[in-house]
Amino acid sequence: MKRVLNFIDGQFRPPGSGRYIPDVEPATGQVIAEIADSEPEDVDAAVAAASRAFASWRKTPAEERSRLLLRVGGLIEENFDELARLESDDNGKPVSLARRMDIPRAILNFRFFATAILHAETSAHATDDRALNYTLRQPLGVAGLISPWNLPLYLLSWKIAPAIAAGNCCVAKPSELTPLTADRLAGLIAEAGIPPGVVNIVHGTGASAGRALTSHPNVPLISFTGGTKTGADVMTHAGPLFKKVSLELGGKNPNVVFADADLEQAVATSIPSSFSNQGEICLCGSRLFVERPIYDEFLDRFLAGTKKLAIGDPREASTEVGALVSEAHRRKVEGYVALAKEEGGEILLGGKRPADLPERVRGGYFLEPTVIAGLDGGTRCMQEEIFGPVVTVTPFDSPEEAIALANSTRYGLSASVWTRDLQKAHRVAAAIDSGTVWVNTWLLRDLRVPFGGMKESGVGREGGFDSLAFFTEAKNVCVKL
Ligand code: NAP
């Protein structure tokens, strides 16, 4: 049985507790590894190692940091097949998706920030002829990085790469449900020649290892991606210590289709935007709003396309829908399907565990892609994040109504708008309260753009130079002339 150890000061180390947590393959329900159940003492050791490494890493020239990060990107690429397989086994996602999205993005994250630091600029302000001000951007020290299970390596590298590119050292806590690619990344980071202590990875539960990080006095910065409720707990502990905090939280994203949209494209994209990664992407459009004149036709095509999605063994290249991440999470999602019926919804498709799964994955946590109609906008199923293969469909009659429906939750992460009317597209995009609005597309990502959520979907922005700004402290130097 594979044992996942902590990676501290360049070495793999067992947890002080000597305890391990089983790591389950969601597609089979079988334990495939056990992972370190770390306690605050392990986090202390990792923070101490990171603090020591910071003394020299902060002085390492940007060109050298860049070279080392590019090596990590190259090593991920060299180990592409293995990493894609590990991600799929650990999370339940189709291996084809890991190959198309997760692993390429992890490579890109390292390459992007490795080169971004070579192009970063700072500002200077002349105060008439009396003084010259210039801004230094300096790393803070030890960054605490906490990531979720849905896009394990993708989001972990989205934090590690900018943190260390900017000259910080870090202690990362991946989700206990999906530790395998983080463990492999630790090995690649050592192989790339990143000095010991610059990157430390501590495994274990959020309640123990995660909270030890958010409340650690020597960790001045926390970058957290996860659920909104956990984000509140992170704030509760990081706030009194005045840490710099970035929170990327949950979403209940609207997907608004106007009658003048390119119907074929809107349907073809709304299927993956609802069900990719079993709906376990924070950016999935979980509330579909369709303008009434095309509602029936859109729905017919949407249901027909969704029915064709291949559910099965995530290891098979042809599989499009894999397993949910855990039994507990599937129960939670099934609970919402049951609730939807109580709330007056009609299950148009799915809602059940699939029959006829291949032998290897019969014990896995699968759920059919589910489409629910007839729910009122104020119901819990229309308001709360379900984070599974479940989408609601609702007709609307005017742009104003669509905007009001889109904005009717406490979330504001992302949205999609489908229309051929340019003016309407800009007007509706400006009126929707979310960090990202896609027009006639979904999940088209440029890593230079600001990324984050409004309302309860997050605090702060990462991406491009916003990430480098977050992972550095601005200092004004004023020189009297
Ligand atoms: P989660 O339960 O909030 O956990 C996220 C991470 O925080 C995990 O590593 C978790 O550890 C850790 N954690 C749990 N409790 C903690 C605490 N009290 N203090 C510090 N860390 C703690 O979220 P999840 O279920 O893994 O991920 C799904 C959520 O993430 C969804 O809401 C989704 O929308 C959101 N998400 C948002 C974005 C975005 O960019 N906005 C991207 C992806 C996902 P353990 O799980 O190991 O206990």
Coordinates of C-alpha atoms and ligand atoms in Angstrom, one line a residue:
M1 CA 0.0 0.0 0.0
K2 CA 1.3 3.4 -1.0
R3 CA 2.1 5.7 2.0
V4 CA 1.9 9.4 1.3
L5 CA 4.3 11.2 3.6
N6 CA 4.8 14.9 4.3
F7 CA 7.4 16.7 2.3
I8 CA 9.3 19.0 4.7
D9 CA 12.7 20.6 4.1
G10 CA 13.2 18.6 0.9
Q11 CA 12.6 15.2 2.6
F12 CA 9.6 12.9 2.8
R13 CA 8.8 12.5 6.5
P14 CA 6.1 10.5 8.4
P15 CA 3.7 12.5 10.5
G16 CA 4.5 13.0 14.2
S17 CA 1.2 11.3 15.1
G18 CA 2.2 8.1 13.3
R19 CA -1.4 8.0 12.1
Y20 CA -2.6 7.7 8.5
I21 CA -5.9 8.3 6.7
P22 CA -7.1 6.0 4.0
D23 CA -7.2 7.4 0.5
V24 CA -10.1 5.9 -1.5
E25 CA -10.4 5.6 -5.3
P26 CA -13.9 7.0 -6.0
A27 CA -14.5 4.9 -9.0
T28 CA -14.1 1.6 -7.1
G29 CA -14.6 2.5 -3.4
Q30 CA -11.2 0.7 -2.8
V31 CA -8.4 2.1 -0.6
I32 CA -5.5 2.9 -2.8
A33 CA -3.1 4.7 -0.4
E34 CA -2.9 6.0 3.1
I35 CA -1.8 9.5 3.8
A36 CA -0.1 11.3 6.7
D37 CA -2.6 12.5 9.3
S38 CA -0.7 15.6 10.2
E39 CA -1.0 17.6 13.4
P40 CA 0.0 21.2 14.3
E41 CA 3.5 19.9 15.2
D42 CA 4.1 18.8 11.6
V43 CA 2.9 22.2 10.3
D44 CA 5.3 23.9 12.8
A45 CA 8.2 21.8 11.3
A46 CA 7.2 22.8 7.8
V47 CA 6.8 26.5 8.6
A48 CA 10.2 26.4 10.4
A49 CA 11.8 24.8 7.3
A50 CA 10.1 27.4 5.0
S51 CA 11.2 30.3 7.2
R52 CA 14.9 29.1 7.1
A53 CA 14.7 28.6 3.3
F54 CA 13.2 32.1 2.8
A55 CA 16.4 33.8 3.9
S56 CA 18.2 32.7 0.7
W57 CA 15.3 32.1 -1.6
R58 CA 14.1 35.7 -1.4
K59 CA 17.6 36.8 -2.6
T60 CA 17.7 34.3 -5.4
P61 CA 17.6 36.3 -8.7
A62 CA 14.4 36.2 -10.6
E63 CA 16.2 34.6 -13.6
E64 CA 17.2 31.7 -11.4
R65 CA 13.8 31.3 -9.8
S66 CA 12.3 31.3 -13.3
R67 CA 14.8 28.7 -14.5
L68 CA 13.8 26.3 -11.7
L69 CA 10.1 26.8 -12.1
L70 CA 10.4 26.1 -15.8
R71 CA 12.2 22.8 -14.9
V72 CA 9.2 21.9 -12.7
G73 CA 6.9 22.5 -15.6
G74 CA 9.1 20.4 -17.9
L75 CA 9.2 17.5 -15.4
I76 CA 5.4 17.6 -15.1
E77 CA 5.3 17.3 -18.8
E78 CA 7.8 14.4 -18.8
N79 CA 5.5 12.6 -16.3
F80 CA 2.3 13.5 -18.0
D81 CA 0.8 10.0 -18.4
E82 CA 1.5 9.0 -14.8
L83 CA 0.1 12.2 -13.4
A84 CA -3.1 12.1 -15.4
R85 CA -3.7 8.5 -14.3
L86 CA -3.0 9.4 -10.6
E87 CA -5.4 12.4 -10.8
S88 CA -8.1 10.3 -12.4
D89 CA -7.7 7.4 -9.9
D90 CA -7.6 9.8 -6.9
N91 CA -10.5 12.1 -7.9
G92 CA -12.8 9.9 -10.0
K93 CA -12.5 12.2 -13.0
P94 CA -12.2 10.8 -16.5
V95 CA -8.6 10.3 -17.4
S96 CA -9.4 12.0 -20.7
L97 CA -10.3 15.2 -18.8
A98 CA -7.1 15.0 -16.6
R99 CA -5.1 14.8 -19.9
R100 CA -7.0 17.6 -21.5
M101 CA -7.4 20.0 -18.6
D102 CA -5.7 19.2 -15.3
I103 CA -2.2 18.3 -16.2
P104 CA -1.7 20.7 -19.1
R105 CA -2.9 23.5 -16.8
A106 CA -0.5 22.5 -14.1
I107 CA 2.4 22.7 -16.6
L108 CA 1.2 26.1 -17.8
N109 CA 0.9 27.4 -14.2
F110 CA 4.6 26.9 -13.6
R111 CA 5.6 28.2 -17.0
F112 CA 3.3 31.2 -16.8
F113 CA 4.6 32.5 -13.5
A114 CA 8.2 31.5 -14.3
T115 CA 8.1 33.9 -17.2
A116 CA 5.7 36.5 -15.6
I117 CA 8.3 37.4 -13.0
L118 CA 10.7 38.3 -15.8
H119 CA 8.3 40.9 -17.1
A120 CA 6.9 42.4 -13.9
E121 CA 7.2 46.2 -13.5
T122 CA 6.9 48.4 -10.5
S123 CA 5.9 52.1 -10.5
A124 CA 7.6 55.3 -9.6
H125 CA 6.0 58.7 -8.8
A126 CA 7.8 62.0 -9.0
T127 CA 6.5 64.5 -6.4
D128 CA 7.2 67.6 -8.4
D129 CA 10.9 68.3 -8.0
R130 CA 10.8 67.6 -4.3
A131 CA 10.9 63.8 -4.1
L132 CA 10.9 60.6 -6.0
N133 CA 8.8 57.7 -4.8
Y134 CA 9.3 54.2 -6.1
T135 CA 7.5 51.0 -5.2
L136 CA 9.3 47.8 -4.1
R137 CA 7.3 44.6 -4.3
Q138 CA 8.8 42.2 -1.8
P139 CA 7.8 38.6 -0.8
L140 CA 6.2 38.2 2.6
G141 CA 7.8 35.0 3.9
V142 CA 5.9 31.7 4.4
A143 CA 2.7 31.4 2.3
G144 CA 0.0 29.0 3.5
L145 CA -1.7 27.4 0.5
I146 CA -4.8 25.3 1.0
S147 CA -6.5 23.6 -2.0
P148 CA -9.6 21.5 -2.7
W149 CA -10.1 18.1 -4.2
N150 CA -11.9 18.9 -7.5
L151 CA -8.9 20.1 -9.5
P152 CA -6.1 18.9 -7.3
L153 CA -2.8 19.5 -9.2
Y154 CA -4.3 22.3 -11.3
L155 CA -5.2 24.4 -8.2
L156 CA -2.3 23.4 -6.0
S157 CA 0.1 24.6 -8.8
W158 CA -2.0 27.7 -9.3
K159 CA -0.9 28.6 -5.8
I160 CA 2.6 27.2 -5.5
A161 CA 3.9 28.6 -8.7
P162 CA 3.1 32.3 -8.1
A163 CA 4.0 32.1 -4.4
I164 CA 7.5 30.8 -5.0
A165 CA 8.0 32.7 -8.2
A166 CA 7.5 35.9 -6.2
G167 CA 10.2 34.9 -3.7
N168 CA 8.1 33.4 -0.9
C169 CA 8.5 29.9 0.5
C170 CA 5.4 27.9 1.2
V171 CA 3.6 25.2 3.1
A172 CA 0.8 23.7 1.1
K173 CA -2.1 21.6 2.4
P174 CA -3.8 19.7 -0.4
S175 CA -7.2 18.1 0.2
E176 CA -7.0 14.9 2.1
L177 CA -9.3 13.3 -0.5
T178 CA -6.8 13.8 -3.4
P179 CA -3.2 13.8 -2.2
L180 CA -1.5 11.7 -4.9
T181 CA -0.5 14.2 -7.5
A182 CA 0.6 16.6 -4.7
D183 CA 2.9 13.9 -3.4
R184 CA 4.3 13.3 -6.9
L185 CA 4.8 17.0 -7.4
A186 CA 6.9 17.1 -4.3
G187 CA 9.2 14.6 -5.8
L188 CA 9.4 16.6 -9.1
I189 CA 10.1 19.8 -7.2
A190 CA 13.1 18.1 -5.5
E191 CA 14.2 16.7 -8.8
A192 CA 14.0 20.1 -10.4
G193 CA 16.5 21.4 -7.9
I194 CA 14.2 23.8 -6.0
P195 CA 16.1 24.2 -2.7
P196 CA 14.9 22.3 0.4
G197 CA 12.3 24.2 2.4
V198 CA 11.1 26.4 -0.4
V199 CA 8.1 24.1 -1.0
N200 CA 6.7 22.0 1.9
I201 CA 3.6 19.9 1.6
V202 CA 1.7 18.7 4.7
H203 CA -1.1 16.2 4.3
G204 CA -4.0 15.7 6.6
T205 CA -7.4 17.0 7.5
G206 CA -8.5 20.6 7.2
A207 CA -9.6 20.6 10.9
S208 CA -6.1 19.7 12.0
A209 CA -3.4 20.6 9.4
G210 CA -5.4 23.2 7.6
R211 CA -6.4 25.1 10.7
A212 CA -2.9 24.9 12.1
L213 CA -1.8 26.8 9.0
T214 CA -4.4 29.5 9.0
S215 CA -3.8 30.2 12.7
H216 CA 0.0 29.9 12.6
P217 CA 1.7 33.2 13.7
N218 CA 4.6 32.8 11.3
V219 CA 2.5 32.4 8.2
P220 CA 1.6 35.9 7.1
L221 CA -0.3 35.0 4.0
I222 CA -3.1 32.4 3.2
S223 CA -4.3 31.5 -0.3
F224 CA -7.4 29.3 0.1
T225 CA -9.6 27.7 -2.4
G226 CA -12.6 25.7 -1.2
G227 CA -16.1 26.0 0.1
T228 CA -17.6 29.2 1.4
K229 CA -18.3 27.8 4.9
T230 CA -14.7 26.8 5.2
G231 CA -13.6 30.2 3.9
A232 CA -15.4 31.8 6.8
D233 CA -13.5 29.5 9.2
V234 CA -10.2 30.5 7.5
M235 CA -11.1 34.2 8.0
T236 CA -12.0 33.6 11.6
H237 CA -8.5 32.3 12.4
A238 CA -6.5 34.3 9.9
G239 CA -8.3 37.7 10.6
P240 CA -7.1 38.3 14.2
L241 CA -3.5 37.7 13.1
F242 CA -3.9 40.2 10.2
K243 CA -2.8 37.8 7.6
K244 CA -3.1 38.7 3.9
V245 CA -5.9 36.4 2.7
S246 CA -7.1 35.4 -0.7
L247 CA -10.3 33.3 -0.8
E248 CA -11.6 31.5 -3.9
L249 CA -14.9 30.0 -2.8
G250 CA -18.1 28.4 -4.0
G251 CA -20.4 29.3 -6.8
K252 CA -24.0 28.9 -8.1
N253 CA -23.2 30.1 -11.6
P254 CA -25.9 31.2 -14.0
N255 CA -25.8 30.2 -17.7
V256 CA -28.2 32.6 -19.5
V257 CA -29.3 31.7 -23.1
F258 CA -31.1 34.4 -25.1
A259 CA -33.5 33.5 -27.9
D260 CA -31.1 35.1 -30.5
A261 CA -28.1 32.8 -29.4
D262 CA -26.4 30.4 -31.7
L263 CA -28.5 27.5 -30.4
E264 CA -26.2 24.8 -31.6
Q265 CA -23.2 26.3 -29.9
A266 CA -25.1 27.2 -26.8
V267 CA -26.3 23.6 -26.4
A268 CA -22.9 22.0 -27.3
T269 CA -21.2 24.1 -24.6
S270 CA -23.9 24.1 -21.9
I271 CA -23.6 20.3 -21.7
P272 CA -19.9 20.3 -20.6
S273 CA -20.4 23.5 -18.6
S274 CA -23.1 21.7 -16.6
F275 CA -21.5 18.3 -16.3
S276 CA -17.7 18.4 -16.8
N277 CA -15.8 16.8 -14.0
Q278 CA -19.2 15.5 -12.8
G279 CA -20.2 19.1 -12.2
E280 CA -17.4 19.4 -9.7
I281 CA -15.9 22.5 -11.1
C282 CA -16.5 25.7 -9.2
L283 CA -17.2 27.4 -12.6
C284 CA -19.8 24.9 -13.8
G285 CA -23.0 26.6 -14.8
S286 CA -25.5 25.0 -12.4
R287 CA -28.5 27.2 -13.1
L288 CA -29.6 27.3 -16.8
F289 CA -31.9 30.2 -17.7
V290 CA -33.3 30.0 -21.2
E291 CA -35.5 32.7 -22.9
R292 CA -39.0 31.4 -23.4
P293 CA -39.3 31.4 -27.2
I294 CA -36.5 28.8 -27.5
Y295 CA -37.0 27.1 -24.1
D296 CA -38.6 23.9 -25.5
E297 CA -36.2 23.5 -28.4
F298 CA -33.1 24.2 -26.3
L299 CA -34.3 21.7 -23.6
D300 CA -35.0 19.0 -26.2
R301 CA -31.5 19.3 -27.6
F302 CA -29.9 19.7 -24.2
L303 CA -31.5 16.6 -22.9
A304 CA -30.7 14.6 -26.0
G305 CA -27.0 15.6 -25.8
T306 CA -26.8 14.9 -22.1
K307 CA -28.3 11.4 -22.5
K308 CA -25.4 10.6 -24.9
L309 CA -22.7 11.3 -22.3
A310 CA -20.7 8.2 -21.6
I311 CA -20.6 7.3 -17.9
G312 CA -18.1 4.7 -16.9
D313 CA -14.7 3.7 -15.8
P314 CA -12.7 6.9 -15.6
R315 CA -9.6 5.0 -16.9
E316 CA -11.3 4.4 -20.2
A317 CA -10.4 7.0 -22.8
S318 CA -14.0 7.2 -24.0
T319 CA -15.6 8.0 -20.6
E320 CA -17.0 11.5 -20.3
V321 CA -18.6 11.3 -16.8
G322 CA -16.7 9.6 -14.0
A323 CA -17.4 9.1 -10.3
L324 CA -18.1 11.7 -7.6
V325 CA -15.2 12.3 -5.3
S326 CA -16.6 10.3 -2.2
E327 CA -19.5 8.4 -0.9
A328 CA -20.4 11.3 1.4
H329 CA -20.4 13.8 -1.4
R330 CA -22.6 11.6 -3.5
R331 CA -25.1 11.3 -0.6
K332 CA -25.0 15.1 -0.3
V333 CA -25.8 15.5 -4.0
E334 CA -28.5 12.8 -3.9
G335 CA -30.0 14.7 -0.9
Y336 CA -30.4 17.7 -3.1
V337 CA -32.1 15.7 -5.9
A338 CA -34.6 14.4 -3.2
L339 CA -35.0 17.9 -1.9
A340 CA -35.7 19.2 -5.4
K341 CA -38.7 16.9 -5.7
E342 CA -40.0 18.2 -2.3
E343 CA -39.5 21.7 -3.5
G344 CA -41.8 21.1 -6.5
G345 CA -39.1 20.3 -9.1
E346 CA -39.4 17.8 -11.9
I347 CA -36.5 15.5 -12.6
L348 CA -36.3 15.5 -16.4
L349 CA -33.2 13.3 -16.6
G350 CA -31.0 11.3 -14.3
G351 CA -31.1 11.6 -10.5
K352 CA -30.2 8.0 -10.2
R353 CA -27.1 5.8 -9.8
P354 CA -26.3 4.4 -13.2
A355 CA -27.0 0.7 -13.8
D356 CA -24.7 -1.5 -16.0
L357 CA -21.3 -0.1 -14.9
P358 CA -18.3 -2.1 -15.9
E359 CA -17.2 -4.7 -13.4
R360 CA -14.2 -2.8 -12.1
V361 CA -16.2 0.2 -11.0
R362 CA -19.4 -1.2 -9.7
G363 CA -18.6 -0.1 -6.2
G364 CA -17.9 3.5 -7.3
Y365 CA -19.7 6.7 -6.4
F366 CA -21.4 7.4 -9.7
L367 CA -24.5 9.5 -10.3
E368 CA -26.3 10.2 -13.6
P369 CA -26.2 13.7 -15.0
T370 CA -29.4 15.2 -13.7
V371 CA -31.6 17.9 -15.1
I372 CA -34.3 19.5 -12.9
A373 CA -37.1 21.9 -14.1
G374 CA -39.9 23.7 -12.4
L375 CA -38.1 25.0 -9.4
D376 CA -38.8 28.5 -7.9
G377 CA -35.7 30.8 -7.8
G378 CA -35.9 31.0 -4.1
T379 CA -35.7 27.3 -3.4
R380 CA -32.7 25.8 -1.7
C381 CA -31.8 23.8 -4.8
M382 CA -31.7 27.1 -6.7
Q383 CA -29.8 28.9 -4.0
E384 CA -27.2 26.5 -2.6
E385 CA -24.1 25.1 -4.2
I386 CA -24.7 21.4 -5.0
F387 CA -21.3 20.8 -6.7
G388 CA -22.4 17.7 -8.6
P389 CA -23.8 16.6 -12.0
V390 CA -27.0 18.5 -11.4
V391 CA -28.4 21.5 -13.3
T392 CA -31.7 23.4 -13.0
V393 CA -33.5 24.8 -16.0
T394 CA -35.8 27.8 -15.9
P395 CA -37.4 29.9 -18.6
F396 CA -37.3 33.8 -18.6
D397 CA -39.0 36.5 -20.5
S398 CA -36.7 39.6 -20.6
P399 CA -33.1 40.6 -20.1
E400 CA -34.1 42.3 -16.8
E401 CA -35.6 39.1 -15.5
A402 CA -32.5 37.1 -16.6
I403 CA -30.2 39.5 -14.7
A404 CA -32.4 39.4 -11.6
L405 CA -32.4 35.6 -11.6
A406 CA -28.6 35.5 -12.3
N407 CA -28.0 37.8 -9.3
S408 CA -30.5 36.2 -7.0
T409 CA -28.0 34.1 -4.9
R410 CA -25.4 34.9 -2.4
Y411 CA -22.7 33.7 -4.8
G412 CA -21.0 35.6 -7.6
L413 CA -18.2 33.5 -9.1
S414 CA -18.9 33.2 -12.9
A415 CA -21.6 33.4 -15.5
S416 CA -22.1 32.6 -19.2
V417 CA -24.3 34.7 -21.5
W418 CA -25.4 33.5 -24.9
T419 CA -26.6 36.0 -27.5
R420 CA -25.7 37.3 -30.9
D421 CA -26.7 40.9 -29.9
L422 CA -23.4 42.6 -29.1
Q423 CA -25.0 45.5 -27.1
K424 CA -27.1 43.1 -25.0
A425 CA -24.1 41.0 -24.4
H426 CA -22.1 43.9 -22.9
R427 CA -25.1 45.3 -21.0
V428 CA -25.9 41.9 -19.4
A429 CA -22.3 41.1 -18.7
A430 CA -21.8 44.4 -16.9
A431 CA -25.0 43.9 -14.8
I432 CA -24.3 40.4 -13.6
D433 CA -22.5 40.3 -10.2
S434 CA -19.7 37.8 -10.7
G435 CA -16.0 37.8 -11.0
T436 CA -16.0 36.4 -14.6
V437 CA -18.7 36.6 -17.3
W438 CA -18.2 34.5 -20.4
V439 CA -20.0 35.6 -23.6
N440 CA -20.8 32.8 -26.0
T441 CA -18.3 30.5 -24.4
W442 CA -17.4 28.8 -21.1
L443 CA -14.1 28.1 -19.3
L444 CA -12.0 30.0 -21.8
R445 CA -9.2 31.0 -19.5
D446 CA -6.3 33.4 -20.1
L447 CA -4.0 33.3 -17.1
R448 CA -3.3 37.0 -17.3
V449 CA -6.9 38.0 -16.4
P450 CA -8.1 38.7 -12.8
F451 CA -9.8 35.7 -11.4
G452 CA -12.0 35.6 -8.3
G453 CA -15.5 35.9 -6.9
M454 CA -17.9 38.6 -5.8
K455 CA -20.2 38.3 -2.8
E456 CA -19.7 35.0 -0.9
S457 CA -17.7 33.5 -3.8
G458 CA -14.5 35.0 -2.6
V459 CA -12.3 37.8 -1.5
G460 CA -9.5 39.2 -3.7
R461 CA -8.3 38.4 -7.2
E462 CA -5.6 36.0 -8.4
G463 CA -4.3 35.5 -11.9
G464 CA -1.5 37.2 -13.8
F465 CA 0.0 40.2 -12.1
D466 CA -2.9 40.1 -9.6
S467 CA -1.3 36.9 -8.2
L468 CA 2.1 38.4 -8.1
A469 CA 0.6 41.5 -6.3
F470 CA -1.1 39.2 -3.8
F471 CA 2.1 37.2 -3.1
T472 CA 4.1 40.4 -2.6
E473 CA 3.9 43.4 -0.3
A474 CA 4.1 46.8 -1.9
K475 CA 6.5 49.2 -0.2
N476 CA 6.8 52.8 -1.0
V477 CA 10.3 54.3 -0.8
C478 CA 10.3 58.1 -0.8
V479 CA 13.6 59.8 -1.6
K480 CA 13.8 63.6 -0.9
L481 CA 15.5 65.3 -3.8
Ligands
NAP1 P1 -13.5 22.5 1.5 O1 -14.1 21.4 2.2 O2 -13.7 23.9 1.9 O3 -11.9 22.2 1.6 C1 -10.9 22.9 0.9 C2 -9.6 22.7 1.6 O4 -9.6 23.3 2.9 C3 -9.2 21.2 1.8 O5 -7.9 21.1 1.7 C4 -9.7 21.0 3.2 O6 -9.1 20.0 3.9 C5 -9.3 22.4 3.8 N1 -10.0 22.7 5.1 C6 -11.2 22.2 5.5 N2 -11.5 22.8 6.7 C7 -10.5 23.6 7.0 C8 -10.3 24.6 8.1 N3 -11.1 24.7 9.1 N4 -9.2 25.3 8.0 C9 -8.3 25.2 7.0 N5 -8.5 24.4 6.0 C10 -9.6 23.6 6.0 O7 -13.8 22.4 -0.1 P2 -13.8 21.1 -1.0 O8 -15.0 20.4 -0.6 O9 -12.4 20.5 -0.9 O10 -13.9 21.8 -2.4 C11 -15.1 22.1 -3.0 C12 -15.4 23.6 -2.8 O11 -14.3 24.4 -3.4 C13 -16.6 24.0 -3.6 O12 -17.4 24.9 -2.8 C14 -16.1 24.8 -4.8 O13 -16.9 25.7 -5.4 C15 -14.9 25.4 -4.2 N6 -13.9 25.8 -5.3 C16 -13.7 27.1 -5.6 C17 -12.9 27.4 -6.6 C18 -12.7 28.9 -7.0 O14 -11.7 29.2 -7.7 N7 -13.5 29.8 -6.5 C19 -12.2 26.4 -7.3 C20 -12.4 25.1 -6.9 C21 -13.2 24.8 -5.9 P3 -9.7 18.5 3.9 O15 -10.7 18.4 2.8 O16 -8.6 17.6 3.6 O17 -10.4 18.3 5.2

